PDB file of C-alpha atoms in Angstrom:
ATOM      1  CA  UNK A 118       0.000   0.000   0.000  1.00 93.00           C
ATOM      2  CA  UNK A 119       1.303   3.457  -0.900  1.00 97.00           C
ATOM      3  CA  UNK A 120       0.559   6.336   1.455  1.00 97.00           C
ATOM      4  CA  UNK A 121       0.876  10.032   0.700  1.00 97.00           C
ATOM      5  CA  UNK A 122       1.095  11.785   4.073  1.00 97.00           C
ATOM      6  CA  UNK A 123       0.344  15.508   4.019  1.00 97.00           C
ATOM      7  CA  UNK A 124       1.407  17.486   7.094  1.00 98.00           C
ATOM      8  CA  UNK A 125      -0.350  20.847   7.299  1.00 98.00           C
ATOM      9  CA  UNK A 126       1.367  23.386   9.559  1.00 98.00           C
ATOM     10  CA  UNK A 127      -0.608  25.628  11.897  1.00 97.00           C
ATOM     11  CA  UNK A 128      -2.594  28.027   9.663  1.00 97.00           C
ATOM     12  CA  UNK A 129      -3.017  31.719  10.334  1.00 96.00           C
ATOM     13  CA  UNK A 130      -6.788  31.181  10.618  1.00 97.00           C
ATOM     14  CA  UNK A 131      -7.655  27.618  11.744  1.00 96.00           C
ATOM     15  CA  UNK A 132     -11.418  28.052  11.315  1.00 97.00           C
ATOM     16  CA  UNK A 133     -11.011  29.281   7.731  1.00 97.00           C
ATOM     17  CA  UNK A 134      -8.571  26.433   7.001  1.00 97.00           C
ATOM     18  CA  UNK A 135     -11.080  23.853   8.278  1.00 97.00           C
ATOM     19  CA  UNK A 136     -13.978  25.398   6.350  1.00 98.00           C
ATOM     20  CA  UNK A 137     -12.020  25.506   3.088  1.00 98.00           C
ATOM     21  CA  UNK A 138     -10.470  22.071   3.570  1.00 97.00           C
ATOM     22  CA  UNK A 139     -13.798  20.326   4.163  1.00 97.00           C
ATOM     23  CA  UNK A 140     -15.867  22.357   1.721  1.00 97.00           C
ATOM     24  CA  UNK A 141     -13.470  22.760  -1.208  1.00 97.00           C
ATOM     25  CA  UNK A 142     -10.233  20.785  -0.980  1.00 98.00           C
ATOM     26  CA  UNK A 143     -11.514  17.446   0.284  1.00 96.00           C
ATOM     27  CA  UNK A 144     -14.134  17.179  -2.493  1.00 97.00           C
ATOM     28  CA  UNK A 145     -11.325  17.774  -5.028  1.00 96.00           C
ATOM     29  CA  UNK A 146      -8.983  15.233  -3.427  1.00 97.00           C
ATOM     30  CA  UNK A 147     -11.580  12.463  -3.186  1.00 96.00           C
ATOM     31  CA  UNK A 148     -11.969  12.558  -6.983  1.00 97.00           C
ATOM     32  CA  UNK A 149      -8.344  11.460  -7.556  1.00 98.00           C
ATOM     33  CA  UNK A 150      -8.411   8.233  -9.590  1.00 98.00           C
ATOM     34  CA  UNK A 151      -6.993   5.243  -7.732  1.00 97.00           C
ATOM     35  CA  UNK A 152      -7.498   6.742  -4.260  1.00 97.00           C
ATOM     36  CA  UNK A 153      -8.540   3.846  -2.025  1.00 97.00           C
ATOM     37  CA  UNK A 154      -9.242   5.865   1.099  1.00 96.00           C
ATOM     38  CA  UNK A 155      -7.883   8.499   3.432  1.00 96.00           C
ATOM     39  CA  UNK A 156      -7.556   9.400   7.094  1.00 96.00           C
ATOM     40  CA  UNK A 157      -7.565  12.813   8.741  1.00 97.00           C
ATOM     41  CA  UNK A 158      -5.706  13.273  12.011  1.00 97.00           C
ATOM     42  CA  UNK A 159      -5.760  16.206  14.443  1.00 96.00           C
ATOM     43  CA  UNK A 160      -2.417  15.884  16.232  1.00 95.00           C
ATOM     44  CA  UNK A 161      -1.747  17.040  19.778  1.00 93.00           C
ATOM     45  CA  UNK A 162       1.612  17.605  21.385  1.00 90.00           C
ATOM     46  CA  UNK A 163       2.648  15.171  24.108  1.00 91.00           C
ATOM     47  CA  UNK A 164       3.536  18.209  26.207  1.00 89.00           C
ATOM     48  CA  UNK A 165       0.330  20.125  27.077  1.00 82.00           C
ATOM     49  CA  UNK A 166       2.029  23.528  27.142  1.00 89.00           C
ATOM     50  CA  UNK A 167       3.346  23.078  23.584  1.00 92.00           C
ATOM     51  CA  UNK A 168       1.209  23.398  20.480  1.00 91.00           C
ATOM     52  CA  UNK A 169       1.575  20.722  17.833  1.00 94.00           C
ATOM     53  CA  UNK A 170       3.505  21.956  14.792  1.00 95.00           C
ATOM     54  CA  UNK A 171       0.718  20.445  12.660  1.00 97.00           C
ATOM     55  CA  UNK A 172      -2.919  21.439  12.432  1.00 97.00           C
ATOM     56  CA  UNK A 173      -3.958  18.463  10.307  1.00 98.00           C
ATOM     57  CA  UNK A 174      -2.358  15.314   8.945  1.00 98.00           C
ATOM     58  CA  UNK A 175      -4.004  13.724   5.910  1.00 97.00           C
ATOM     59  CA  UNK A 176      -3.009  10.252   4.701  1.00 97.00           C
ATOM     60  CA  UNK A 177      -4.113   9.218   1.211  1.00 97.00           C
ATOM     61  CA  UNK A 178      -3.894   5.525   0.306  1.00 96.00           C
ATOM     62  CA  UNK A 179      -3.254   3.895  -3.071  1.00 97.00           C
ATOM     63  CA  UNK A 180      -2.820   0.214  -3.981  1.00 96.00           C
ATOM     64  CA  UNK A 181       0.493   0.706  -5.799  1.00 96.00           C
ATOM     65  CA  UNK A 182       3.076   3.238  -6.895  1.00 96.00           C
ATOM     66  CA  UNK A 183       1.586   3.062 -10.378  1.00 97.00           C
ATOM     67  CA  UNK A 184      -1.875   3.899  -9.021  1.00 97.00           C
ATOM     68  CA  UNK A 185      -0.413   6.807  -7.018  1.00 97.00           C
ATOM     69  CA  UNK A 186       1.495   8.197 -10.015  1.00 97.00           C
ATOM     70  CA  UNK A 187      -1.510   7.835 -12.291  1.00 97.00           C
ATOM     71  CA  UNK A 188      -3.809   9.462  -9.766  1.00 97.00           C
ATOM     72  CA  UNK A 189      -1.576  12.442  -9.036  1.00 95.00           C
ATOM     73  CA  UNK A 190      -0.783  12.842 -12.722  1.00 97.00           C
ATOM     74  CA  UNK A 191      -4.467  12.972 -13.678  1.00 98.00           C
ATOM     75  CA  UNK A 192      -6.433  16.179 -14.135  1.00 98.00           C
ATOM     76  CA  UNK A 193      -8.142  15.525 -10.783  1.00 97.00           C
ATOM     77  CA  UNK A 194      -4.812  14.967  -9.040  1.00 97.00           C
ATOM     78  CA  UNK A 195      -3.360  18.125 -10.534  1.00 97.00           C
ATOM     79  CA  UNK A 196      -6.439  20.114  -9.474  1.00 97.00           C
ATOM     80  CA  UNK A 197      -6.113  18.892  -5.876  1.00 97.00           C
ATOM     81  CA  UNK A 198      -2.354  19.565  -5.764  1.00 96.00           C
ATOM     82  CA  UNK A 199      -2.824  22.992  -7.318  1.00 97.00           C
ATOM     83  CA  UNK A 200      -5.421  23.893  -4.700  1.00 98.00           C
ATOM     84  CA  UNK A 201      -3.088  23.445  -1.699  1.00 97.00           C
ATOM     85  CA  UNK A 202      -1.603  26.989  -1.816  1.00 96.00           C
ATOM     86  CA  UNK A 203      -5.147  28.388  -1.605  1.00 96.00           C
ATOM     87  CA  UNK A 204      -5.535  27.381   2.055  1.00 96.00           C
ATOM     88  CA  UNK A 205      -2.275  25.991   3.522  1.00 97.00           C
ATOM     89  CA  UNK A 206      -1.060  29.251   5.085  1.00 97.00           C
ATOM     90  CA  UNK A 207       0.939  27.338   7.716  1.00 96.00           C
ATOM     91  CA  UNK A 208       2.976  25.457   5.124  1.00 96.00           C
ATOM     92  CA  UNK A 209       2.761  21.872   4.002  1.00 97.00           C
ATOM     93  CA  UNK A 210       5.116  18.889   4.000  1.00 97.00           C
ATOM     94  CA  UNK A 211       4.392  15.788   1.905  1.00 96.00           C
ATOM     95  CA  UNK A 212       5.875  12.356   2.470  1.00 97.00           C
ATOM     96  CA  UNK A 213       5.466   9.234   0.343  1.00 97.00           C
ATOM     97  CA  UNK A 214       5.934   5.776   1.757  1.00 95.00           C
ATOM     98  CA  UNK A 215       5.166   2.168   1.146  1.00 93.00           C
ATOM     99  CA  UNK A 216       3.301   0.762   4.114  1.00 88.00           C
ATOM    100  CA  UNK A 217       3.301  -2.741   5.443  1.00 85.00           C
ATOM    101  CA  UNK A 218       0.131  -3.497   7.367  1.00 78.00           C
ATOM    102  CA  UNK A 219       1.007  -5.349  10.568  1.00 83.00           C
ATOM    103  CA  UNK A 220      -1.630  -6.885  12.769  1.00 80.00           C
ATOM    104  CA  UNK A 221      -1.286  -6.553  16.561  1.00 79.00           C
ATOM    105  CA  UNK A 222       0.429  -9.414  18.334  1.00 79.00           C
ATOM    106  CA  UNK A 223      -1.883 -11.449  20.525  1.00 76.00           C
ATOM    107  CA  UNK A 224      -0.783 -11.452  24.162  1.00 75.00           C
ATOM    108  CA  UNK A 225      -1.758 -14.462  26.292  1.00 69.00           C
TER     109      UNK A 225
END
């Protein structure tokens, strides 16, 4: 499984970021061909007095590298990628990895 992880830094206006992300960007991203699913994470710092450097972490899943490349290279993928500067005022970092799904070990 291929995962594109998108780390969104803290935006200048979190409420506006959330509104735009859910109302405009997410509908664009979910049209990417080959996208199998996604997760959205709201990270918190382990230290309560520190703010997380990230406002949102999105993970987009594809069956293969070929599916990922085809999806991001499509018109829908280009539209979603081109939309990121419209709302990511806190910066964005993207990581690509191949994931191995590991089931929890049973403890007796």
